PDB file of C-alpha atoms in Angstrom:
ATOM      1  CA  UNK H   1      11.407 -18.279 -35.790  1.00 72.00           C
ATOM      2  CA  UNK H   2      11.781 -18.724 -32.131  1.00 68.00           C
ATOM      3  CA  UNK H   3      14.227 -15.216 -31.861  1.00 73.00           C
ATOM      4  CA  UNK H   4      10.649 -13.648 -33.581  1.00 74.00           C
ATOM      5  CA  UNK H   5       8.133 -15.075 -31.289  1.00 63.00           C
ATOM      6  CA  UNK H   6      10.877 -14.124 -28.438  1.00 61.00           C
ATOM      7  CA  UNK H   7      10.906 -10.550 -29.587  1.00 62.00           C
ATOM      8  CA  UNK H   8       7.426 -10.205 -29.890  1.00 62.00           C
ATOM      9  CA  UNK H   9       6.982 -11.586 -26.247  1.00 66.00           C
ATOM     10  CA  UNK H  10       9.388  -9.411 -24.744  1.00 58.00           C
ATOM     11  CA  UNK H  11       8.152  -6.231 -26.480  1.00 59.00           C
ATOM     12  CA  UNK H  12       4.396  -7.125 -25.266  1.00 57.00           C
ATOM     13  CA  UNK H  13       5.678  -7.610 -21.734  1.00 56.00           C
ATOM     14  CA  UNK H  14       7.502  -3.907 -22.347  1.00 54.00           C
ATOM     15  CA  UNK H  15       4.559  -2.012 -23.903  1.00 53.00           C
ATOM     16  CA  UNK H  16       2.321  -3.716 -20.811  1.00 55.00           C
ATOM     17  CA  UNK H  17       5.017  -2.447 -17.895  1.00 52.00           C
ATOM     18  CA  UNK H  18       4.200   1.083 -19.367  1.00 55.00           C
ATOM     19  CA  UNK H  19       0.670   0.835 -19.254  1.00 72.00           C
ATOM     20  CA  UNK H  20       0.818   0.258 -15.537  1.00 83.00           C
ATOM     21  CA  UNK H  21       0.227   3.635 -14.028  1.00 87.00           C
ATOM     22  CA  UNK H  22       0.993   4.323 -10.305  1.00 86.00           C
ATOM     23  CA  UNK H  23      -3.101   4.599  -8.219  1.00 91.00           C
ATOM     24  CA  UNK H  24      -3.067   8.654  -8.213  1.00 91.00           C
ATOM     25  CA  UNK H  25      -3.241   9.545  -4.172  1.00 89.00           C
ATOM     26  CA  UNK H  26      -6.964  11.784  -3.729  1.00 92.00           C
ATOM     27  CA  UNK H  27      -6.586  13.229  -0.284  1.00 89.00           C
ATOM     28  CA  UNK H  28      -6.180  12.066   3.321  1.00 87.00           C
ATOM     29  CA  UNK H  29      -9.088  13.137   6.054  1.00 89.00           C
ATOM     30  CA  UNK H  30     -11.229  11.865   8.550  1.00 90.00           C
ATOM     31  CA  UNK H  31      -8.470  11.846  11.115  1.00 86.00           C
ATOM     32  CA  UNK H  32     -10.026  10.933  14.291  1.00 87.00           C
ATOM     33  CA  UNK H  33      -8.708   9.367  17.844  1.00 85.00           C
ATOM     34  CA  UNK H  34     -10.062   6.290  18.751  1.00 89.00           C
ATOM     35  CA  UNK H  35      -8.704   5.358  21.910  1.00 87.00           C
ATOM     36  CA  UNK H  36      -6.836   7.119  24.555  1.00 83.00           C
ATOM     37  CA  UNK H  37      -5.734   4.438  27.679  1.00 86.00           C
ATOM     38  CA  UNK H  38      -2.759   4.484  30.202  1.00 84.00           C
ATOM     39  CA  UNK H  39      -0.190   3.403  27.480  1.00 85.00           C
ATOM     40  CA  UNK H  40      -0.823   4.926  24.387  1.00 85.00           C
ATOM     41  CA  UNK H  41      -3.228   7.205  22.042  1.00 83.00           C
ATOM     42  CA  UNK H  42      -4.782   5.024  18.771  1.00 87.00           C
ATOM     43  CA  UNK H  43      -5.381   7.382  15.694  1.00 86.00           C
ATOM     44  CA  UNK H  44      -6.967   6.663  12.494  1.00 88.00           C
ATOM     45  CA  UNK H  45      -7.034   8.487   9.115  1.00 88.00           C
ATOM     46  CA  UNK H  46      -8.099   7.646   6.140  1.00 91.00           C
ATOM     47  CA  UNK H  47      -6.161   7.396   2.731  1.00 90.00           C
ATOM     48  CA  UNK H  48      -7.762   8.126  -0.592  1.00 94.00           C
ATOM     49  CA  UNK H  49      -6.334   7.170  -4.343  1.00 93.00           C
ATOM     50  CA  UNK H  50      -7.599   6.405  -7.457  1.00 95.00           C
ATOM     51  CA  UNK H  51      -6.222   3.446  -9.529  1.00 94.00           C
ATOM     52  CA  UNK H  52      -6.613   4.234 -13.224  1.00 94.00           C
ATOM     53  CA  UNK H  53      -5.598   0.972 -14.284  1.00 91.00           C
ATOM     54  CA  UNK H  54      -8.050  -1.988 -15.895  1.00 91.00           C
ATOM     55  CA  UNK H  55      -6.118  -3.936 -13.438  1.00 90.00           C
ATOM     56  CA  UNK H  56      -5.975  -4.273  -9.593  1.00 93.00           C
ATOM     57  CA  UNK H  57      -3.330  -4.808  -7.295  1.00 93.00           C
ATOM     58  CA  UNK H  58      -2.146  -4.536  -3.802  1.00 93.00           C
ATOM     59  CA  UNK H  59      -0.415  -1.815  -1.214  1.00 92.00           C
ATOM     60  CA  UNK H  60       2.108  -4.343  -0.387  1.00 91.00           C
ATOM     61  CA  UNK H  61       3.294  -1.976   2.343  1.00 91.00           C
ATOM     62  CA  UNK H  62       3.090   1.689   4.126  1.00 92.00           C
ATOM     63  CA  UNK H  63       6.204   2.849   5.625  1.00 92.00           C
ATOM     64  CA  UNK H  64       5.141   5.964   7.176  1.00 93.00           C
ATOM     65  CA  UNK H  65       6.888   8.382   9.784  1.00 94.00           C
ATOM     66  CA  UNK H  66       4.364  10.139  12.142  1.00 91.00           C
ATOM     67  CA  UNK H  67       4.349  14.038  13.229  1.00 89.00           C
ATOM     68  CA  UNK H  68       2.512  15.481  15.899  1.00 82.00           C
ATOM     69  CA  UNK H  69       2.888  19.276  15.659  1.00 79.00           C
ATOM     70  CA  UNK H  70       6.585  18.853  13.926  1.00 83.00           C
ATOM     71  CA  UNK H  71       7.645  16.133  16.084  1.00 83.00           C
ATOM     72  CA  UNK H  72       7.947  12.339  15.250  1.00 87.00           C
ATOM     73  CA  UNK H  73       6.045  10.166  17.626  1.00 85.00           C
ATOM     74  CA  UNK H  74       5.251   7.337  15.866  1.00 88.00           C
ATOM     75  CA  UNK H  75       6.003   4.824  12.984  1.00 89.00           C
ATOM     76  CA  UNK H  76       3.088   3.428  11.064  1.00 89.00           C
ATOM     77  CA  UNK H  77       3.380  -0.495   9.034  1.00 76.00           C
ATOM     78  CA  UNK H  78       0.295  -1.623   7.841  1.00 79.00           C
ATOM     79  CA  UNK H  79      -0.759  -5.132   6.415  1.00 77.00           C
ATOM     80  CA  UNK H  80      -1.086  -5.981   2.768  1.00 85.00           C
ATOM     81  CA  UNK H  81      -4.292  -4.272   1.008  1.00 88.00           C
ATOM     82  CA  UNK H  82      -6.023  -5.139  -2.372  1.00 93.00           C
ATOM     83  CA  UNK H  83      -8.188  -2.932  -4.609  1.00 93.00           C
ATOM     84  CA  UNK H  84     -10.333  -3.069  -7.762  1.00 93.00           C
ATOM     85  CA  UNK H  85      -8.964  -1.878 -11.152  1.00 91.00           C
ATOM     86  CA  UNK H  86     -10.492   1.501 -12.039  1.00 93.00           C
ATOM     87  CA  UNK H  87     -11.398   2.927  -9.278  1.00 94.00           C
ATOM     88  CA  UNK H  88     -11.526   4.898  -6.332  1.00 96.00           C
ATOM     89  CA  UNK H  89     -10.287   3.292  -3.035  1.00 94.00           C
ATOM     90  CA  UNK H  90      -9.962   4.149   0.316  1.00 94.00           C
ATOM     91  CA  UNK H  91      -7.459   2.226   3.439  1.00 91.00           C
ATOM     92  CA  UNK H  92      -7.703   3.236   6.673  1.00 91.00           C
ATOM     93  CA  UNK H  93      -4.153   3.938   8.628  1.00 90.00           C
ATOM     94  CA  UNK H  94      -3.660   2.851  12.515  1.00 90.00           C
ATOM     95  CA  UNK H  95      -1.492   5.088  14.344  1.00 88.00           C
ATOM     96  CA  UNK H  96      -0.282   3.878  18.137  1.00 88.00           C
ATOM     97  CA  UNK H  97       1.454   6.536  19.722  1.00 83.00           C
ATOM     98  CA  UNK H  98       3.268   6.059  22.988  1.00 83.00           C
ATOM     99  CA  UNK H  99       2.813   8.563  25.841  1.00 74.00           C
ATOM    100  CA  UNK H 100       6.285   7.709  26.313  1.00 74.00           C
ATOM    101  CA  UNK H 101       6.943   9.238  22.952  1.00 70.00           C
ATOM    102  CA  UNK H 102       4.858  12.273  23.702  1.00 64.00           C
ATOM    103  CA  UNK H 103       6.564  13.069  27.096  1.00 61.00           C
ATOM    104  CA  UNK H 104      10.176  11.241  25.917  1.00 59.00           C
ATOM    105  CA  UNK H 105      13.546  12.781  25.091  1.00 55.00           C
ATOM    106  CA  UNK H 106      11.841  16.079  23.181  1.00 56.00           C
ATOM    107  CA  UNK H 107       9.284  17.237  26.068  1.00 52.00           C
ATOM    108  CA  UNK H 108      10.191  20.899  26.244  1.00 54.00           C
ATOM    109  CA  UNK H 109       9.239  20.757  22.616  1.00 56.00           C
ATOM    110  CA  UNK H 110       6.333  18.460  22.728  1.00 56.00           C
ATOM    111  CA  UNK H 111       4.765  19.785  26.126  1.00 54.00           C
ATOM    112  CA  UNK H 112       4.428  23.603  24.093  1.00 57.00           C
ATOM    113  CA  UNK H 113       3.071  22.211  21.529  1.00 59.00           C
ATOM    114  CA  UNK H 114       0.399  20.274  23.500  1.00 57.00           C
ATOM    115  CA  UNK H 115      -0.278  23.421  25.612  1.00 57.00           C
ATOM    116  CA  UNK H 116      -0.400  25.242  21.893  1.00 55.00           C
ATOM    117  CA  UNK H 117      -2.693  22.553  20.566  1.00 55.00           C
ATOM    118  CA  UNK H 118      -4.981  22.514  23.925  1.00 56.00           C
ATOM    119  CA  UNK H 119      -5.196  26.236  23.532  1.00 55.00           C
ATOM    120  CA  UNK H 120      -6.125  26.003  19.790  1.00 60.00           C
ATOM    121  CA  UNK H 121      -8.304  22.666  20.043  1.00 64.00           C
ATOM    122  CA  UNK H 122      -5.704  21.567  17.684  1.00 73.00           C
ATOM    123  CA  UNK H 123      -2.918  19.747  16.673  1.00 76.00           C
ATOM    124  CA  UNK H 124      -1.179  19.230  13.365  1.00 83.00           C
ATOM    125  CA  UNK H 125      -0.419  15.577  12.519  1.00 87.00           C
ATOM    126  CA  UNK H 126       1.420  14.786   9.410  1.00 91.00           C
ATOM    127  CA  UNK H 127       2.606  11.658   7.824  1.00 92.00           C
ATOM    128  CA  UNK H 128       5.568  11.149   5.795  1.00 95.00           C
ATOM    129  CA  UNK H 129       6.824   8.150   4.306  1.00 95.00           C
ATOM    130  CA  UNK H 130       6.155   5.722   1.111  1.00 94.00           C
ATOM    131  CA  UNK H 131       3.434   3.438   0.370  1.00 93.00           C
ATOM    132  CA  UNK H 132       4.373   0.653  -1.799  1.00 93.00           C
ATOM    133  CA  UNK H 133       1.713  -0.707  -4.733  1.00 92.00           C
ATOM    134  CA  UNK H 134       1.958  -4.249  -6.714  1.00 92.00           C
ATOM    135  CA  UNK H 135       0.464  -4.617  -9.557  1.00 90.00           C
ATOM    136  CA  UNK H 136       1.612  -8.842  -9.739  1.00 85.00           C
ATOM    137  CA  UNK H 137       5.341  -8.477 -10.335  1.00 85.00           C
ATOM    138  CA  UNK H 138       5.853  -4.670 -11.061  1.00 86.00           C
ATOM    139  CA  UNK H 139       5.986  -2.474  -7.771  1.00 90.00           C
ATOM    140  CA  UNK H 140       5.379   1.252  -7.460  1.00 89.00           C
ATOM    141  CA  UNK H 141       6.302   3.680  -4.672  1.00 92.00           C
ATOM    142  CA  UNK H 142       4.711   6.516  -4.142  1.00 92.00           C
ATOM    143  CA  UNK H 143       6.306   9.085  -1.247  1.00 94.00           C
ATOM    144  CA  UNK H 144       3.538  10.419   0.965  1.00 92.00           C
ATOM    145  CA  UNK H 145       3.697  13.820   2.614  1.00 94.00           C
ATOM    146  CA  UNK H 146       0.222  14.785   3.757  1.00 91.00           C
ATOM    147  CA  UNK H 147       0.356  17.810   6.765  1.00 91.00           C
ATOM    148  CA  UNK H 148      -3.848  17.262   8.578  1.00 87.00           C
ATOM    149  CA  UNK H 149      -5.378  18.947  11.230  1.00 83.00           C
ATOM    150  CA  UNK H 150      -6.736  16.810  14.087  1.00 77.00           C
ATOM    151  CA  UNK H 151      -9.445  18.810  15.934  1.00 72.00           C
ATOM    152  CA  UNK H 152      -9.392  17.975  19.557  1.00 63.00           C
ATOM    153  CA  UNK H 153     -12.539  19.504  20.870  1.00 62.00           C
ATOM    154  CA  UNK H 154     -14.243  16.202  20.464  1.00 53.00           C
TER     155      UNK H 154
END
């Protein structure tokens, strides 16, 4: 009796892990800068997905690499978020990027891209990484690689 009840528990717990579905990523947009100071430039952008399960769950963490115009300036970690079950969501990304990175080891590089992007009133920023959903014990990655245009006229 108790190998039955066993095999009944551990077949609901499978036929539950596949009816988890990884949240389906929308679109990114709305990049903006926030702050430019002696140190650094802030960036935001935001994320969009949609999480077709009945269930909610968490981005336990975003592990992204950051491109300005082809070249990696910055690294982005962001805290723990939590969303609704069925739903659209949105999170909101913090970028700091060092001058020091902008005018560091690839300047040649960088500096023509700048002059490019100052030119064009714009600059290509892409991020490239994986973001990392829970759904209580079963985790999700998906692998982001979303190429925006940051309009600098503003």
């Amino acid at each position: 009796m108790k190998r039955i009840v066993l095999g009944l528990i551990l077949m609901l717990c499978a036929a539950c892990a596949d009816a988890i579905k990884n949240p389906e990523f929308k679109n990114a947009d709305n990049i903006r800068v926030l702050s430019i100071n002696q140190s650094e430039v802030r960036v935001a952008t935001d994320l969009h997905f949609f999480n077709p399960n009945v269930i909610g769950g968490t981005i336990s963490k975003i592990d992204l690499n950051v491109f300005v115009d082809e070249t990696e300036v910055a690294k982005v970690n962001s805290e723990a978020f939590e969303f609704s079950g069925d739903s659209d969501f949105t999170t909101t990304i913090m970028t700091k990027i060092p001058h020091k990175e902008l005018f560091g080891s690839n300047a040649k590089q960088l500096l023509g891209s700048i002059i490019n992007s100052a030119l064009n009133k714009k600059a290509k920023v892409a991020y490239k990484g994986q973001i990392t959903f829970s759904f209580g014990d079963f985790e999700y990655n998906y692998d982001l690689d979303e190429t925006l245009d940051l309009d600098l006229k503003k």
